[in-house]
């Protein structure tokens, strides 16, 4: 028997780019939109102390009170974004010029239900996304829509302390059903929650929870995740009923953990670290909690409060595909703080064999291949790399151009490893680079941490024309898409 090896990406491979509503739209108080959790992420210069701080996006209850009382004394960059709300036609035209097959974006919950508590949706908010999807359709671009991407109505944080409360489940289900019904003829690719495993890093960002109001942060993270699992499963069920031909998936931030040495204890720690990441798709793919979490919960004094029927909901709402963001790998070591480091985003243990980005993130293209192989072996479901990219300080040259060869090199190497994974047998749906157009950073609320193929004239203080300029990577990625990943020069 002759065995055929896939040598490249499928002819219907979905090339494109990814964004999030709270990082691009702006117009935070226009069109009936309510305030969201991301609207209270204040800009804090991570270079003031001489140290890059990747996590300035937690908000305490006292900070929230202060921000609400004195909003003019602070900068909230996600409130202005890059004004995609008004410039979406221009931006989508640029995406089409690159040849995008897919554009990943999210729907702002607070733009549809301003407080999350309304009985009826905000028609002006719904109409905005109608226009965005219609503009995508004009160019043959498929939207890939995330229902919840690091934001929710701030009212739900104030009233319920976010996803720690079950009260949010029916509210999210209502939001999901409205969106699915409205766009059933315009969107066929969906993701429920963005990077749900990041609840372990920032409860406020991922779950709208004010951490200083809870006693056991780790237990709270998993309780909030349980409620999101249920909400996700209900959204999946609704999608199957409303749009039977659609595909709806889950998503995690995939961070492959390598053992620091061949020491068995280090190997075991790496396995446990990877389990904490894979716990999230395990539940959403298999429809039940994996047994390995029983001991983890017991040893960390975690008790998940459930209700009758929860298990059935999870079983009935399993996903069609697994999406990942991939930026880096980790190193795991058996040490006193090993349990605390497991599942975290930015590990202090660096890999001596890897280069670091300007934000001290390890650059590891082969880790993407390893991740894809492990995920496909585990789930046997299509995979989608829906975030991957390099945050860097781009400079405009005297001739007005942006020469970002470092970004081209980064993405090229990751695409090469994706292609190797396809040869290894992985079923890969598509690839959307993160921040295909410069946007406000999730973690630092900076503009100077740029990912895009398109430069946006805006600084960290919100000053600039917001004019768009094609970087060198723009022309390179266009060539990559035209050749379906064959021409990477």
Coordinates of C-alpha atoms in Angstrom, one line a residue, residues 10-480:
X10 CA -5.1 22.3 1.7
X11 CA -6.6 24.3 -1.1
X12 CA -9.3 25.7 1.2
X13 CA -6.8 26.7 3.9
X14 CA -8.0 29.8 5.7
X15 CA -5.2 32.5 5.7
X16 CA -5.9 35.7 7.5
X17 CA -5.4 37.8 10.6
X18 CA -6.9 38.2 14.1
X19 CA -8.1 41.0 16.3
X20 CA -10.4 41.7 19.2
X21 CA -13.2 44.3 19.6
X22 CA -11.8 45.8 22.7
X23 CA -8.4 46.4 21.1
X24 CA -9.4 47.9 17.8
X25 CA -13.0 49.3 17.8
X26 CA -12.8 52.3 20.0
X27 CA -16.1 54.2 20.1
X28 CA -16.5 53.1 23.6
X29 CA -19.5 55.4 24.2
X30 CA -21.0 55.5 20.7
X31 CA -23.8 53.6 19.2
X32 CA -25.4 52.7 22.5
X33 CA -22.4 50.7 23.7
X34 CA -22.1 50.2 27.4
X35 CA -18.8 50.2 29.4
X36 CA -16.9 46.9 29.5
X37 CA -14.2 45.5 31.7
X38 CA -11.6 46.4 29.1
X39 CA -12.7 50.0 29.2
X40 CA -11.1 50.2 32.7
X41 CA -7.7 48.9 31.7
X42 CA -5.6 51.9 32.5
X43 CA -2.3 52.5 30.7
X44 CA 0.7 52.0 32.9
X45 CA 4.1 52.5 31.3
X46 CA 5.9 49.2 31.7
X47 CA 9.3 50.9 31.2
X48 CA 9.0 53.4 34.0
X49 CA 10.7 50.9 36.4
X50 CA 13.1 49.7 33.8
X51 CA 11.4 46.3 33.7
X52 CA 8.9 45.1 31.1
X53 CA 5.7 44.2 32.9
X54 CA 3.5 42.0 30.8
X55 CA 0.6 42.1 33.2
X56 CA -0.8 45.5 34.1
X57 CA -4.4 44.6 33.2
X58 CA -5.7 43.4 36.6
X59 CA -8.1 45.9 38.2
X60 CA -8.9 45.9 41.9
X61 CA -12.2 47.0 43.4
X62 CA -10.6 50.2 44.8
X63 CA -9.1 50.9 41.4
X64 CA -12.4 50.4 39.7
X65 CA -14.1 52.8 42.1
X66 CA -11.3 55.4 41.5
X67 CA -11.5 55.0 37.7
X68 CA -15.3 55.5 37.7
X69 CA -15.1 58.5 40.0
X70 CA -12.2 60.2 38.2
X71 CA -12.1 58.9 34.6
X72 CA -10.4 62.1 33.3
X73 CA -7.3 61.5 35.4
X74 CA -6.4 58.2 33.7
X75 CA -5.7 56.9 30.2
X76 CA -7.8 54.0 29.0
X77 CA -6.4 53.2 25.5
X78 CA -8.9 50.5 24.8
X79 CA -11.6 53.1 24.8
X80 CA -10.1 54.7 21.6
X81 CA -8.5 51.5 20.1
X82 CA -7.6 52.2 16.5
X83 CA -11.0 53.5 15.6
X84 CA -12.0 50.4 13.6
X85 CA -15.6 51.4 14.4
X86 CA -15.4 54.2 11.8
X87 CA -12.5 52.9 9.6
X88 CA -13.6 49.3 9.2
X89 CA -14.1 49.7 5.4
X90 CA -10.6 51.0 4.9
X91 CA -9.1 48.2 7.1
X92 CA -11.0 45.4 5.5
X93 CA -10.0 46.7 2.1
X94 CA -6.4 46.4 3.2
X95 CA -7.0 42.9 4.4
X96 CA -8.5 42.0 1.1
X97 CA -5.5 43.5 -0.7
X98 CA -3.4 41.0 1.2
X99 CA -5.7 38.3 0.1
X100 CA -7.3 37.3 3.4
X101 CA -9.6 34.3 3.3
X102 CA -10.6 34.8 6.9
X103 CA -10.7 37.7 9.4
X104 CA -10.9 36.9 13.1
X105 CA -12.8 39.4 15.2
X106 CA -15.0 39.5 18.2
X107 CA -18.4 40.9 19.1
X108 CA -18.4 43.2 22.1
X109 CA -21.0 41.9 24.5
X110 CA -21.5 45.5 25.8
X111 CA -22.2 46.8 22.3
X112 CA -25.1 44.3 22.0
X113 CA -26.3 44.3 25.7
X114 CA -24.9 47.5 27.2
X115 CA -25.2 46.3 30.8
X116 CA -25.7 42.6 30.1
X117 CA -29.1 42.8 31.9
X118 CA -31.3 44.2 29.2
X119 CA -34.2 42.1 27.8
X120 CA -33.7 43.4 24.3
X121 CA -30.4 43.9 22.4
X122 CA -29.1 47.2 21.2
X123 CA -30.1 47.4 17.5
X124 CA -27.4 50.0 16.7
X125 CA -24.7 47.6 18.0
X126 CA -26.1 44.7 16.0
X127 CA -26.3 46.9 12.9
X128 CA -22.6 47.8 13.2
X129 CA -21.5 44.1 12.9
X130 CA -23.9 43.6 10.1
X131 CA -22.0 46.3 8.2
X132 CA -18.6 44.7 9.1
X133 CA -19.7 41.3 7.9
X134 CA -21.2 42.7 4.8
X135 CA -17.9 44.4 4.0
X136 CA -16.1 41.1 4.5
X137 CA -18.5 39.4 2.2
X138 CA -17.8 42.0 -0.5
X139 CA -14.3 40.7 -0.7
X140 CA -15.0 37.0 -0.1
X141 CA -13.5 37.1 3.4
X142 CA -15.0 34.7 5.9
X143 CA -15.5 36.1 9.4
X144 CA -14.2 34.0 12.3
X145 CA -16.1 35.4 15.3
X146 CA -15.2 35.1 19.0
X147 CA -18.2 35.5 21.2
X148 CA -16.2 36.5 24.3
X149 CA -12.7 38.0 23.9
X150 CA -11.5 39.5 27.2
X151 CA -14.4 41.8 27.9
X152 CA -17.9 41.9 29.3
X153 CA -20.3 44.5 30.5
X154 CA -18.7 46.2 33.6
X155 CA -22.2 46.1 35.2
X156 CA -21.8 42.3 35.5
X157 CA -18.6 42.7 37.4
X158 CA -20.1 45.3 39.7
X159 CA -23.3 43.3 40.3
X160 CA -22.1 39.7 40.4
X161 CA -18.3 40.0 40.5
X162 CA -18.1 38.4 37.0
X163 CA -18.1 34.8 36.1
X164 CA -17.8 33.6 39.7
X165 CA -21.6 33.8 39.6
X166 CA -23.8 31.4 37.8
X167 CA -26.1 34.3 37.1
X168 CA -23.9 35.1 34.0
X169 CA -24.7 31.8 32.3
X170 CA -28.2 32.6 31.1
X171 CA -27.2 36.2 30.3
X172 CA -24.4 35.0 28.1
X173 CA -26.6 32.3 26.5
X174 CA -29.1 35.1 25.7
X175 CA -26.3 37.2 24.1
X176 CA -25.0 34.2 22.1
X177 CA -28.4 33.3 20.8
X178 CA -29.1 36.8 19.7
X179 CA -25.8 37.1 17.9
X180 CA -26.0 33.6 16.3
X181 CA -29.6 34.3 15.1
X182 CA -28.7 37.7 13.7
X183 CA -25.7 36.6 11.7
X184 CA -26.6 33.0 10.8
X185 CA -26.4 33.9 7.1
X186 CA -23.1 35.8 7.4
X187 CA -20.9 33.8 9.8
X188 CA -20.1 30.1 9.7
X189 CA -17.0 30.0 11.9
X190 CA -17.3 30.7 15.6
X191 CA -15.2 30.5 18.8
X192 CA -16.9 30.7 22.2
X193 CA -14.3 32.0 24.6
X194 CA -10.9 33.4 23.9
X195 CA -8.0 31.7 25.8
X196 CA -10.1 30.5 28.7
X197 CA -7.0 29.1 30.4
X198 CA -5.8 32.7 30.9
X199 CA -8.3 32.8 33.8
X200 CA -5.3 31.4 35.8
X201 CA -3.3 34.6 35.0
X202 CA -5.8 37.4 35.2
X203 CA -9.2 36.8 36.7
X204 CA -10.3 40.3 35.8
X205 CA -9.4 40.1 32.2
X206 CA -10.7 36.6 31.5
X207 CA -13.6 36.4 33.9
X208 CA -14.5 39.9 35.0
X209 CA -13.6 39.1 38.6
X210 CA -12.2 41.6 41.1
X211 CA -9.5 39.4 42.7
X212 CA -9.3 41.4 46.0
X213 CA -12.9 40.5 46.7
X214 CA -12.2 36.7 46.8
X215 CA -10.3 34.6 49.3
X216 CA -9.0 31.7 47.2
X217 CA -8.0 33.1 43.8
X218 CA -7.1 29.7 42.3
X219 CA -10.5 28.2 43.4
X220 CA -12.2 31.3 42.0
X221 CA -10.4 30.9 38.7
X222 CA -11.7 27.3 38.3
X223 CA -15.2 28.1 39.5
X224 CA -15.4 30.9 37.0
X225 CA -14.1 28.6 34.4
X226 CA -16.8 26.0 35.3
X227 CA -19.5 28.6 34.6
X228 CA -17.8 29.5 31.3
X229 CA -17.6 25.9 30.3
X230 CA -21.4 25.7 30.8
X231 CA -22.0 28.9 28.9
X232 CA -19.8 27.7 26.1
X233 CA -21.6 24.4 25.9
X234 CA -24.9 26.1 25.7
X235 CA -23.6 28.4 23.0
X236 CA -22.5 25.4 21.0
X237 CA -25.9 23.8 21.4
X238 CA -27.6 27.0 20.2
X239 CA -25.2 27.3 17.3
X240 CA -26.0 23.7 16.1
X241 CA -29.7 24.5 16.2
X242 CA -29.6 28.0 14.7
X243 CA -26.8 27.4 12.1
X244 CA -26.5 23.7 11.5
X245 CA -23.8 24.1 8.8
X246 CA -21.6 26.2 11.1
X247 CA -18.4 25.1 12.9
X248 CA -17.9 26.3 16.5
X249 CA -14.7 25.7 18.5
X250 CA -13.0 26.4 21.8
X251 CA -9.6 28.2 22.2
X252 CA -6.7 28.2 24.6
X253 CA -3.4 29.9 24.8
X254 CA -1.1 27.0 24.0
X255 CA 2.1 27.1 25.9
X256 CA 4.1 23.8 25.6
X257 CA 6.2 23.1 28.7
X258 CA 9.6 21.4 28.3
X259 CA 11.3 19.7 31.2
X260 CA 14.4 21.6 32.2
X261 CA 16.4 18.3 32.5
X262 CA 16.0 14.6 32.1
X263 CA 15.6 14.4 35.8
X264 CA 12.3 12.4 36.3
X265 CA 10.9 15.1 38.7
X266 CA 11.4 17.8 36.0
X267 CA 9.7 15.5 33.4
X268 CA 6.8 15.0 35.7
X269 CA 6.5 18.7 36.4
X270 CA 6.4 19.4 32.6
X271 CA 3.6 16.8 32.2
X272 CA 1.6 18.4 35.0
X273 CA 2.1 21.9 33.6
X274 CA 0.8 20.8 30.2
X275 CA -2.2 19.1 31.8
X276 CA -3.3 22.4 33.4
X277 CA -3.3 24.0 29.9
X278 CA -5.0 21.0 28.2
X279 CA -7.6 20.8 31.0
X280 CA -9.6 23.4 29.2
X281 CA -10.0 21.7 25.7
X282 CA -10.2 18.4 27.5
X283 CA -13.5 19.5 29.0
X284 CA -14.8 21.2 25.9
X285 CA -13.8 18.4 23.5
X286 CA -14.6 15.4 25.7
X287 CA -17.6 16.9 27.6
X288 CA -16.3 16.0 31.0
X289 CA -13.7 16.8 33.7
X290 CA -10.5 14.7 33.3
X291 CA -9.7 12.5 36.2
X292 CA -6.2 14.0 36.6
X293 CA -7.8 17.2 38.0
X294 CA -9.3 15.4 41.0
X295 CA -6.0 15.3 42.9
X296 CA -5.0 18.8 41.8
X297 CA -8.3 20.2 43.2
X298 CA -8.0 18.3 46.4
X299 CA -4.3 19.3 47.0
X300 CA -5.1 22.9 46.3
X301 CA -8.2 23.2 48.5
X302 CA -10.4 23.7 45.4
X303 CA -14.1 22.8 45.5
X304 CA -16.1 23.4 42.4
X305 CA -19.8 24.1 43.1
X306 CA -22.0 22.4 40.5
X307 CA -25.7 21.8 40.0
X308 CA -27.6 18.8 38.8
X309 CA -27.6 18.8 35.0
X310 CA -24.2 20.4 34.6
X311 CA -22.6 17.2 33.4
X312 CA -25.3 16.7 30.8
X313 CA -24.8 20.3 29.5
X314 CA -21.1 19.7 29.1
X315 CA -21.7 16.4 27.3
X316 CA -24.2 17.9 24.9
X317 CA -22.0 21.0 24.0
X318 CA -18.7 19.6 22.8
X319 CA -16.9 21.6 20.1
X320 CA -16.1 21.0 16.4
X321 CA -12.5 22.2 16.4
X322 CA -9.8 23.4 18.7
X323 CA -8.3 26.8 18.2
X324 CA -5.0 28.0 19.8
X325 CA -3.0 31.1 20.2
X326 CA 0.7 30.3 20.2
X327 CA 3.5 32.8 21.1
X328 CA 6.0 30.8 23.2
X329 CA 7.0 27.7 25.1
X330 CA 7.9 27.3 28.7
X331 CA 10.5 25.4 30.8
X332 CA 9.2 23.4 33.7
X333 CA 11.4 22.5 36.7
X334 CA 10.7 20.6 40.0
X335 CA 11.1 23.3 42.6
X336 CA 9.4 24.9 45.6
X337 CA 7.2 27.3 43.5
X338 CA 6.6 24.8 40.7
X339 CA 2.8 24.5 41.4
X340 CA 2.5 28.3 41.3
X341 CA 4.3 28.5 37.9
X342 CA 2.3 25.7 36.3
X343 CA -0.2 27.1 33.8
X344 CA 1.1 30.7 34.0
X345 CA 1.7 32.8 30.9
X346 CA 5.1 34.3 31.5
X347 CA 7.5 32.0 33.3
X348 CA 10.7 33.2 34.9
X349 CA 12.5 30.0 33.8
X350 CA 14.0 30.8 30.4
X351 CA 15.2 28.4 27.8
X352 CA 18.9 28.9 27.0
X353 CA 18.4 27.6 23.5
X354 CA 15.8 30.2 22.5
X355 CA 16.0 33.9 21.5
X356 CA 13.8 36.4 23.3
X357 CA 11.5 39.1 21.8
X358 CA 11.7 42.7 22.9
X359 CA 9.1 41.8 25.5
X360 CA 11.2 38.8 26.8
X361 CA 8.9 36.2 25.2
X362 CA 10.8 33.1 24.0
X363 CA 10.7 32.6 20.3
X364 CA 10.1 28.9 19.5
X365 CA 8.7 27.9 16.1
X366 CA 9.3 24.2 16.6
X367 CA 7.2 24.4 19.8
X368 CA 4.3 25.2 17.6
X369 CA 4.8 22.0 15.6
X370 CA 5.1 20.0 18.9
X371 CA 1.9 21.6 20.2
X372 CA -0.1 20.9 17.0
X373 CA 1.1 17.3 17.0
X374 CA 0.1 16.7 20.7
X375 CA -3.3 18.4 20.3
X376 CA -4.2 16.4 17.2
X377 CA -3.0 13.1 18.7
X378 CA -5.1 13.9 21.8
X379 CA -8.4 15.1 20.2
X380 CA -8.4 14.0 16.5
X381 CA -10.2 17.2 15.7
X382 CA -9.3 20.0 13.2
X383 CA -7.0 22.6 14.6
X384 CA -6.9 26.3 14.0
X385 CA -3.9 28.6 14.8
X386 CA -5.8 31.8 15.3
X387 CA -3.2 33.8 17.1
X388 CA 0.6 34.0 16.4
X389 CA 2.8 37.0 16.0
X390 CA 5.7 39.1 17.1
X391 CA 5.2 42.2 19.3
X392 CA 8.0 44.7 18.4
X393 CA 8.8 48.4 18.4
X394 CA 8.5 49.3 14.8
X395 CA 10.2 52.4 13.5
X396 CA 9.2 54.5 10.5
X397 CA 12.3 55.0 8.3
X398 CA 13.2 58.4 6.7
X399 CA 11.6 57.2 3.5
X400 CA 8.3 56.6 5.2
X401 CA 8.5 52.8 5.1
X402 CA 8.5 50.3 7.9
X403 CA 11.1 47.6 7.4
X404 CA 10.0 44.8 9.7
X405 CA 12.2 41.9 8.5
X406 CA 12.2 40.5 12.1
X407 CA 8.5 40.0 11.9
X408 CA 8.7 38.3 8.5
X409 CA 11.4 36.0 9.9
X410 CA 9.3 35.2 12.9
X411 CA 6.1 34.4 10.9
X412 CA 8.0 32.5 8.2
X413 CA 9.6 30.1 10.7
X414 CA 6.2 29.4 12.3
X415 CA 4.5 28.8 9.0
X416 CA 7.3 26.4 8.1
X417 CA 6.7 24.4 11.3
X418 CA 2.9 24.4 10.6
X419 CA 3.6 22.9 7.2
X420 CA 5.7 20.2 8.9
X421 CA 2.9 19.5 11.2
X422 CA 0.6 19.0 8.2
X423 CA 3.1 16.6 6.7
X424 CA 3.0 14.8 10.1
X425 CA -0.8 14.3 9.6
X426 CA -2.3 17.2 11.5
X427 CA -5.6 18.5 10.1
X428 CA -5.1 22.3 10.1
X429 CA -8.0 24.6 9.2
X430 CA -6.3 28.0 9.0
X431 CA -3.8 30.5 10.3
X432 CA -4.7 34.1 11.5
X433 CA -1.7 36.1 12.7
X434 CA -2.4 38.2 15.8
X435 CA -2.8 41.9 15.3
X436 CA -2.8 41.8 11.6
X437 CA -3.2 45.6 12.0
X438 CA -1.5 47.4 14.9
X439 CA -3.8 47.5 17.9
X440 CA -3.8 48.2 21.6
X441 CA -1.8 45.6 23.5
X442 CA -4.0 43.3 25.7
X443 CA -1.5 43.1 28.6
X444 CA 0.1 46.5 28.7
X445 CA -2.4 48.7 26.9
X446 CA 0.5 50.0 24.8
X447 CA 0.4 50.9 21.1
X448 CA 4.1 50.7 20.8
X449 CA 4.0 46.9 21.1
X450 CA 3.1 46.4 17.5
X451 CA 2.1 43.1 15.7
X452 CA 0.6 44.2 12.5
X453 CA 1.3 44.1 8.8
X454 CA -0.3 47.6 8.8
X455 CA 1.2 50.4 10.8
X456 CA -1.2 52.7 12.6
X457 CA 0.0 56.2 13.4
X458 CA -0.8 56.3 17.1
X459 CA 1.4 56.3 20.2
X460 CA 1.0 55.1 23.7
X461 CA -0.6 58.3 24.8
X462 CA -3.2 58.2 22.1
X463 CA -1.6 60.8 19.9
X464 CA -1.4 60.5 16.2
X465 CA -3.3 60.6 12.9
X466 CA -4.4 56.9 13.0
X467 CA -3.4 56.8 9.3
X468 CA -2.6 53.3 8.0
X469 CA 0.6 52.4 6.3
X470 CA 1.6 49.1 4.7
X471 CA 4.7 47.6 6.3
X472 CA 7.2 45.4 4.4
X473 CA 5.6 42.4 6.0
X474 CA 2.3 43.4 4.3
X475 CA 3.7 42.7 0.9
X476 CA 5.4 39.5 2.1
X477 CA 2.2 38.0 3.6
X478 CA 0.3 38.8 0.5
X479 CA 2.8 36.7 -1.4
X480 CA 2.5 33.9 1.1

